[in-house]
PDB file of C-alpha atoms in Angstrom:
ATOM      1  CA  MET A  22     160.730 132.363  17.305  1.00  0.00           C
ATOM      2  CA  GLY A  23     163.710 132.450  19.546  1.00  0.00           C
ATOM      3  CA  ASN A  24     163.561 133.981  22.834  1.00  0.00           C
ATOM      4  CA  GLN A  25     159.855 134.719  23.293  1.00  0.00           C
ATOM      5  CA  TYR A  26     159.283 131.072  22.513  1.00  0.00           C
ATOM      6  CA  GLU A  27     162.161 129.950  25.239  1.00  0.00           C
ATOM      7  CA  GLN A  28     159.951 132.274  27.824  1.00  0.00           C
ATOM      8  CA  TYR A  29     156.598 130.284  26.740  1.00  0.00           C
ATOM      9  CA  LYS A  30     158.321 127.020  27.486  1.00  0.00           C
ATOM     10  CA  GLU A  31     159.530 128.325  30.956  1.00  0.00           C
ATOM     11  CA  LEU A  32     156.141 129.845  31.746  1.00  0.00           C
ATOM     12  CA  LEU A  33     154.639 126.394  31.010  1.00  0.00           C
ATOM     13  CA  GLN A  34     157.301 124.814  33.082  1.00  0.00           C
ATOM     14  CA  SER A  35     156.321 126.952  35.831  1.00  0.00           C
ATOM     15  CA  PHE A  36     152.812 126.647  35.395  1.00  0.00           C
ATOM     16  CA  ASP A  37     153.231 122.884  35.379  1.00  0.00           C
ATOM     17  CA  LYS A  38     155.255 122.956  38.547  1.00  0.00           C
ATOM     18  CA  GLY A  39     152.466 125.458  40.242  1.00  0.00           C
ATOM     19  CA  TYR A  40     150.014 122.712  39.101  1.00  0.00           C
ATOM     20  CA  GLU A  41     151.824 119.954  40.617  1.00  0.00           C
ATOM     21  CA  LEU A  42     152.080 121.695  44.087  1.00  0.00           C
ATOM     22  CA  CYS A  43     148.511 122.645  44.113  1.00  0.00           C
ATOM     23  CA  TYR A  44     147.509 118.962  43.389  1.00  0.00           C
ATOM     24  CA  GLU A  45     149.573 117.703  45.950  1.00  0.00           C
ATOM     25  CA  TYR A  46     148.043 120.145  48.343  1.00  0.00           C
ATOM     26  CA  ASP A  47     144.615 119.417  47.479  1.00  0.00           C
ATOM     27  CA  SER A  48     145.350 115.691  47.532  1.00  0.00           C
ATOM     28  CA  MET A  49     146.817 115.690  51.239  1.00  0.00           C
ATOM     29  CA  PRO A  50     144.416 115.549  54.138  1.00  0.00           C
ATOM     30  CA  HIS A  51     144.537 118.902  56.334  1.00  0.00           C
ATOM     31  CA  GLN A  52     144.116 119.379  59.930  1.00  0.00           C
ATOM     32  CA  TYR A  53     141.064 121.868  61.068  1.00  0.00           C
ATOM     33  CA  GLY A  54     141.142 122.010  64.891  1.00  0.00           C
ATOM     34  CA  ASP A  55     140.551 118.252  65.679  1.00  0.00           C
ATOM     35  CA  GLU A  56     139.229 117.128  62.332  1.00  0.00           C
ATOM     36  CA  VAL A  57     141.187 115.515  59.201  1.00  0.00           C
ATOM     37  CA  LEU A  58     139.691 116.773  56.047  1.00  0.00           C
ATOM     38  CA  TYR A  59     140.701 116.468  52.492  1.00  0.00           C
ATOM     39  CA  GLN A  60     139.956 119.786  50.388  1.00  0.00           C
ATOM     40  CA  SER A  61     136.917 118.316  48.626  1.00  0.00           C
ATOM     41  CA  GLU A  62     135.378 117.832  51.765  1.00  0.00           C
ATOM     42  CA  MET A  63     136.551 121.208  53.156  1.00  0.00           C
ATOM     43  CA  HIS A  64     135.034 123.150  49.811  1.00  0.00           C
ATOM     44  CA  PHE A  65     131.876 121.415  50.253  1.00  0.00           C
ATOM     45  CA  LEU A  66     131.765 122.525  53.855  1.00  0.00           C
ATOM     46  CA  GLU A  67     132.603 125.894  52.674  1.00  0.00           C
ATOM     47  CA  VAL A  68     129.901 126.428  50.192  1.00  0.00           C
ATOM     48  CA  VAL A  69     127.150 125.139  52.980  1.00  0.00           C
ATOM     49  CA  GLY A  70     128.622 127.428  55.608  1.00  0.00           C
ATOM     50  CA  ASP A  71     128.666 130.223  53.083  1.00  0.00           C
ATOM     51  CA  THR A  72     125.012 129.546  51.753  1.00  0.00           C
ATOM     52  CA  PRO A  73     123.000 127.958  54.973  1.00  0.00           C
ATOM     53  CA  SER A  74     120.009 125.801  53.831  1.00  0.00           C
ATOM     54  CA  ILE A  75     121.754 125.224  50.341  1.00  0.00           C
ATOM     55  CA  THR A  76     120.571 122.090  48.635  1.00  0.00           C
ATOM     56  CA  ILE A  77     122.356 119.592  46.686  1.00  0.00           C
ATOM     57  CA  THR A  78     121.374 120.656  43.402  1.00  0.00           C
ATOM     58  CA  VAL A  79     122.649 124.257  43.790  1.00  0.00           C
ATOM     59  CA  ILE A  80     125.888 122.912  45.125  1.00  0.00           C
ATOM     60  CA  SER A  81     126.318 120.736  42.506  1.00  0.00           C
ATOM     61  CA  GLN A  82     126.096 123.479  39.942  1.00  0.00           C
ATOM     62  CA  GLN A  83     128.299 125.744  41.813  1.00  0.00           C
ATOM     63  CA  LEU A  84     130.867 123.084  42.320  1.00  0.00           C
ATOM     64  CA  GLY A  85     130.308 121.758  38.843  1.00  0.00           C
ATOM     65  CA  LYS A  86     130.136 118.266  40.288  1.00  0.00           C
ATOM     66  CA  THR A  87     127.452 115.799  39.782  1.00  0.00           C
ATOM     67  CA  LYS A  88     124.408 115.335  42.039  1.00  0.00           C
ATOM     68  CA  SER A  89     125.576 111.965  42.520  1.00  0.00           C
ATOM     69  CA  ALA A  90     129.035 113.033  43.789  1.00  0.00           C
ATOM     70  CA  CYS A  91     127.493 115.582  45.961  1.00  0.00           C
ATOM     71  CA  SER A  92     124.916 113.174  47.612  1.00  0.00           C
ATOM     72  CA  GLN A  93     128.008 110.834  48.407  1.00  0.00           C
ATOM     73  CA  MET A  94     129.883 113.739  49.839  1.00  0.00           C
ATOM     74  CA  VAL A  95     126.883 114.638  52.167  1.00  0.00           C
ATOM     75  CA  ARG A  96     126.627 110.925  53.311  1.00  0.00           C
ATOM     76  CA  LYS A  97     130.057 111.161  54.316  1.00  0.00           C
ATOM     77  CA  LEU A  98     130.028 114.663  56.143  1.00  0.00           C
ATOM     78  CA  VAL A  99     126.619 113.692  57.827  1.00  0.00           C
ATOM     79  CA  LYS A 100     128.473 110.519  59.110  1.00  0.00           C
ATOM     80  CA  LYS A 101     131.157 112.576  60.458  1.00  0.00           C
ATOM     81  CA  GLU A 102     128.605 114.859  62.030  1.00  0.00           C
ATOM     82  CA  LEU A 103     129.533 117.951  60.306  1.00  0.00           C
ATOM     83  CA  LEU A 104     126.434 118.608  58.211  1.00  0.00           C
ATOM     84  CA  THR A 105     122.767 118.162  58.505  1.00  0.00           C
ATOM     85  CA  GLN A 106     119.953 117.280  56.306  1.00  0.00           C
ATOM     86  CA  GLU A 107     116.391 118.563  56.518  1.00  0.00           C
ATOM     87  CA  ARG A 108     113.727 117.563  54.385  1.00  0.00           C
ATOM     88  CA  ASN A 109     112.000 120.580  52.469  1.00  0.00           C
ATOM     89  CA  GLU A 110     108.358 120.177  53.503  1.00  0.00           C
ATOM     90  CA  LYS A 111     106.934 121.327  50.248  1.00  0.00           C
ATOM     91  CA  ASN A 112     109.289 118.809  48.212  1.00  0.00           C
ATOM     92  CA  ASN A 113     110.106 115.746  49.938  1.00  0.00           C
ATOM     93  CA  ARG A 114     112.751 114.875  47.522  1.00  0.00           C
ATOM     94  CA  GLU A 115     115.058 117.956  48.506  1.00  0.00           C
ATOM     95  CA  TYR A 116     117.040 118.627  51.611  1.00  0.00           C
ATOM     96  CA  TYR A 117     118.356 121.585  53.067  1.00  0.00           C
ATOM     97  CA  LEU A 118     121.837 121.212  54.012  1.00  0.00           C
ATOM     98  CA  ASN A 119     123.553 123.018  57.295  1.00  0.00           C
ATOM     99  CA  LEU A 120     126.714 122.802  59.207  1.00  0.00           C
ATOM    100  CA  THR A 121     126.444 121.134  62.590  1.00  0.00           C
ATOM    101  CA  GLU A 122     128.014 123.088  65.388  1.00  0.00           C
ATOM    102  CA  ARG A 123     131.258 121.055  64.978  1.00  0.00           C
ATOM    103  CA  GLY A 124     130.938 121.801  61.555  1.00  0.00           C
ATOM    104  CA  LYS A 125     130.886 125.555  62.059  1.00  0.00           C
ATOM    105  CA  GLU A 126     133.738 125.433  64.233  1.00  0.00           C
ATOM    106  CA  ILE A 127     135.782 123.727  61.380  1.00  0.00           C
ATOM    107  CA  TYR A 128     134.386 126.225  58.982  1.00  0.00           C
ATOM    108  CA  GLU A 129     135.645 129.249  61.104  1.00  0.00           C
ATOM    109  CA  VAL A 130     138.999 127.664  61.535  1.00  0.00           C
ATOM    110  CA  HIS A 131     139.168 126.897  57.992  1.00  0.00           C
ATOM    111  CA  LYS A 132     138.584 130.775  57.309  1.00  0.00           C
ATOM    112  CA  GLU A 133     140.973 132.058  59.398  1.00  0.00           C
ATOM    113  CA  PHE A 134     143.497 129.547  58.042  1.00  0.00           C
ATOM    114  CA  ASP A 135     142.585 130.695  54.271  1.00  0.00           C
ATOM    115  CA  GLU A 136     143.044 134.584  55.141  1.00  0.00           C
ATOM    116  CA  LYS A 137     146.214 133.694  56.726  1.00  0.00           C
ATOM    117  CA  CYS A 138     147.453 132.042  53.687  1.00  0.00           C
ATOM    118  CA  MET A 139     145.828 134.749  51.334  1.00  0.00           C
ATOM    119  CA  GLN A 140     147.827 137.439  53.333  1.00  0.00           C
ATOM    120  CA  ARG A 141     150.945 135.670  53.284  1.00  0.00           C
ATOM    121  CA  THR A 142     150.608 135.177  49.445  1.00  0.00           C
ATOM    122  CA  TYR A 143     149.647 138.734  48.924  1.00  0.00           C
ATOM    123  CA  LYS A 144     152.590 139.794  51.009  1.00  0.00           C
ATOM    124  CA  SER A 145     154.830 137.830  48.782  1.00  0.00           C
ATOM    125  CA  LEU A 146     153.811 139.428  45.744  1.00  0.00           C
ATOM    126  CA  ALA A 147     154.182 143.010  47.201  1.00  0.00           C
ATOM    127  CA  ASP A 148     157.163 143.677  44.808  1.00  0.00           C
ATOM    128  CA  PHE A 149     155.073 143.162  41.559  1.00  0.00           C
ATOM    129  CA  SER A 150     153.391 146.500  40.185  1.00  0.00           C
ATOM    130  CA  GLU A 151     149.730 146.518  39.645  1.00  0.00           C
ATOM    131  CA  GLU A 152     150.436 146.396  35.773  1.00  0.00           C
ATOM    132  CA  GLU A 153     152.527 143.277  36.108  1.00  0.00           C
ATOM    133  CA  LEU A 154     149.989 141.580  38.091  1.00  0.00           C
ATOM    134  CA  ARG A 155     147.240 142.700  35.441  1.00  0.00           C
ATOM    135  CA  SER A 156     149.568 141.182  32.680  1.00  0.00           C
ATOM    136  CA  TYR A 157     149.800 138.081  34.692  1.00  0.00           C
ATOM    137  CA  ILE A 158     146.001 137.829  34.953  1.00  0.00           C
ATOM    138  CA  SER A 159     145.554 138.513  31.191  1.00  0.00           C
ATOM    139  CA  VAL A 160     148.129 135.751  30.420  1.00  0.00           C
ATOM    140  CA  GLN A 161     146.547 133.121  32.855  1.00  0.00           C
ATOM    141  CA  LYS A 162     142.985 133.839  31.446  1.00  0.00           C
ATOM    142  CA  THR A 163     144.249 133.321  27.627  1.00  0.00           C
ATOM    143  CA  LEU A 164     145.993 130.054  28.735  1.00  0.00           C
ATOM    144  CA  ASN A 165     142.902 128.946  30.525  1.00  0.00           C
ATOM    145  CA  GLN A 166     141.009 129.510  27.531  1.00  0.00           C
ATOM    146  CA  VAL A 167     143.280 127.367  25.453  1.00  0.00           C
ATOM    147  CA  PHE A 168     143.432 124.847  28.080  1.00  0.00           C
ATOM    148  CA  GLN A 169     139.564 124.779  27.967  1.00  0.00           C
ATOM    149  CA  LYS A 170     139.695 124.232  24.254  1.00  0.00           C
ATOM    150  CA  ASP A 171     142.132 121.335  24.817  1.00  0.00           C
ATOM    151  CA  VAL A 172     139.539 119.594  27.155  1.00  0.00           C
ATOM    152  CA  ASP A 173     136.640 120.239  24.966  1.00  0.00           C
ATOM    153  CA  GLU A 174     138.704 118.820  21.871  1.00  0.00           C
ATOM    154  CA  ASN A 175     140.412 115.867  23.651  1.00  0.00           C
ATOM    155  CA  GLY A 176     137.998 114.997  26.612  1.00  0.00           C
ATOM    156  CA  VAL A 177     137.361 111.572  25.096  1.00  0.00           C
ATOM    157  CA  LEU A 178     137.099 108.420  26.948  1.00  0.00           C
ATOM    158  CA  GLU A 179     137.234 104.872  25.272  1.00  0.00           C
ATOM    159  CA  VAL A 180     134.324 102.865  26.671  1.00  0.00           C
ATOM    160  CA  ALA A 181     133.907  99.172  25.525  1.00  0.00           C
ATOM    161  CA  GLY A 182     135.338 100.156  22.164  1.00  0.00           C
ATOM    162  CA  LYS A 183     133.182 103.244  21.796  1.00  0.00           C
ATOM    163  CA  ARG A 184     134.489 106.914  21.772  1.00  0.00           C
ATOM    164  CA  LYS A 185     132.436 108.771  24.440  1.00  0.00           C
ATOM    165  CA  LYS A 186     132.545 112.169  25.203  1.00  0.00           C
ATOM    166  CA  ASN A 187     133.987 112.918  28.590  1.00  0.00           C
ATOM    167  CA  LYS A 188     131.581 114.882  30.639  1.00  0.00           C
ATOM    168  CA  SER A 189     132.798 114.529  34.219  1.00  0.00           C
ATOM    169  CA  LYS A 190     134.388 117.369  36.264  1.00  0.00           C
TER     170      LYS A 190
END
């Protein structure tokens, strides 16, 4: 195995460091204008801003979250006056979600910040060729497939002495 195996281990160490940094970034609150939000809140607002009058069902599918988790997020963001709910007149159990004016302002601030970050990252990768970037994408996709298998095979919870498949996302 030799050198290639050592490179593989270095690749995984680099991946783990990147994961830790992403996790740390996603776990910390961020300032958007005069509002402090966590990434999960901002991602939710982003989906609503990108798709006005979206429903909780559609958001839950897009984000891979349960309807219950999305409903909790809606309550939190409505309380912060960043989101509105409008009942569907044809289906009383369904609500359309939209950003408030304040929510729209934060959405725009976030889009500008995101673009700035994307440009900074893009510039930092300028020394890599298209071929090198394609190779990285290929390696990452292969790793993601393996990681998914790990999740599928090992996503088991111990609940009251019984094994239960972990379906949470």
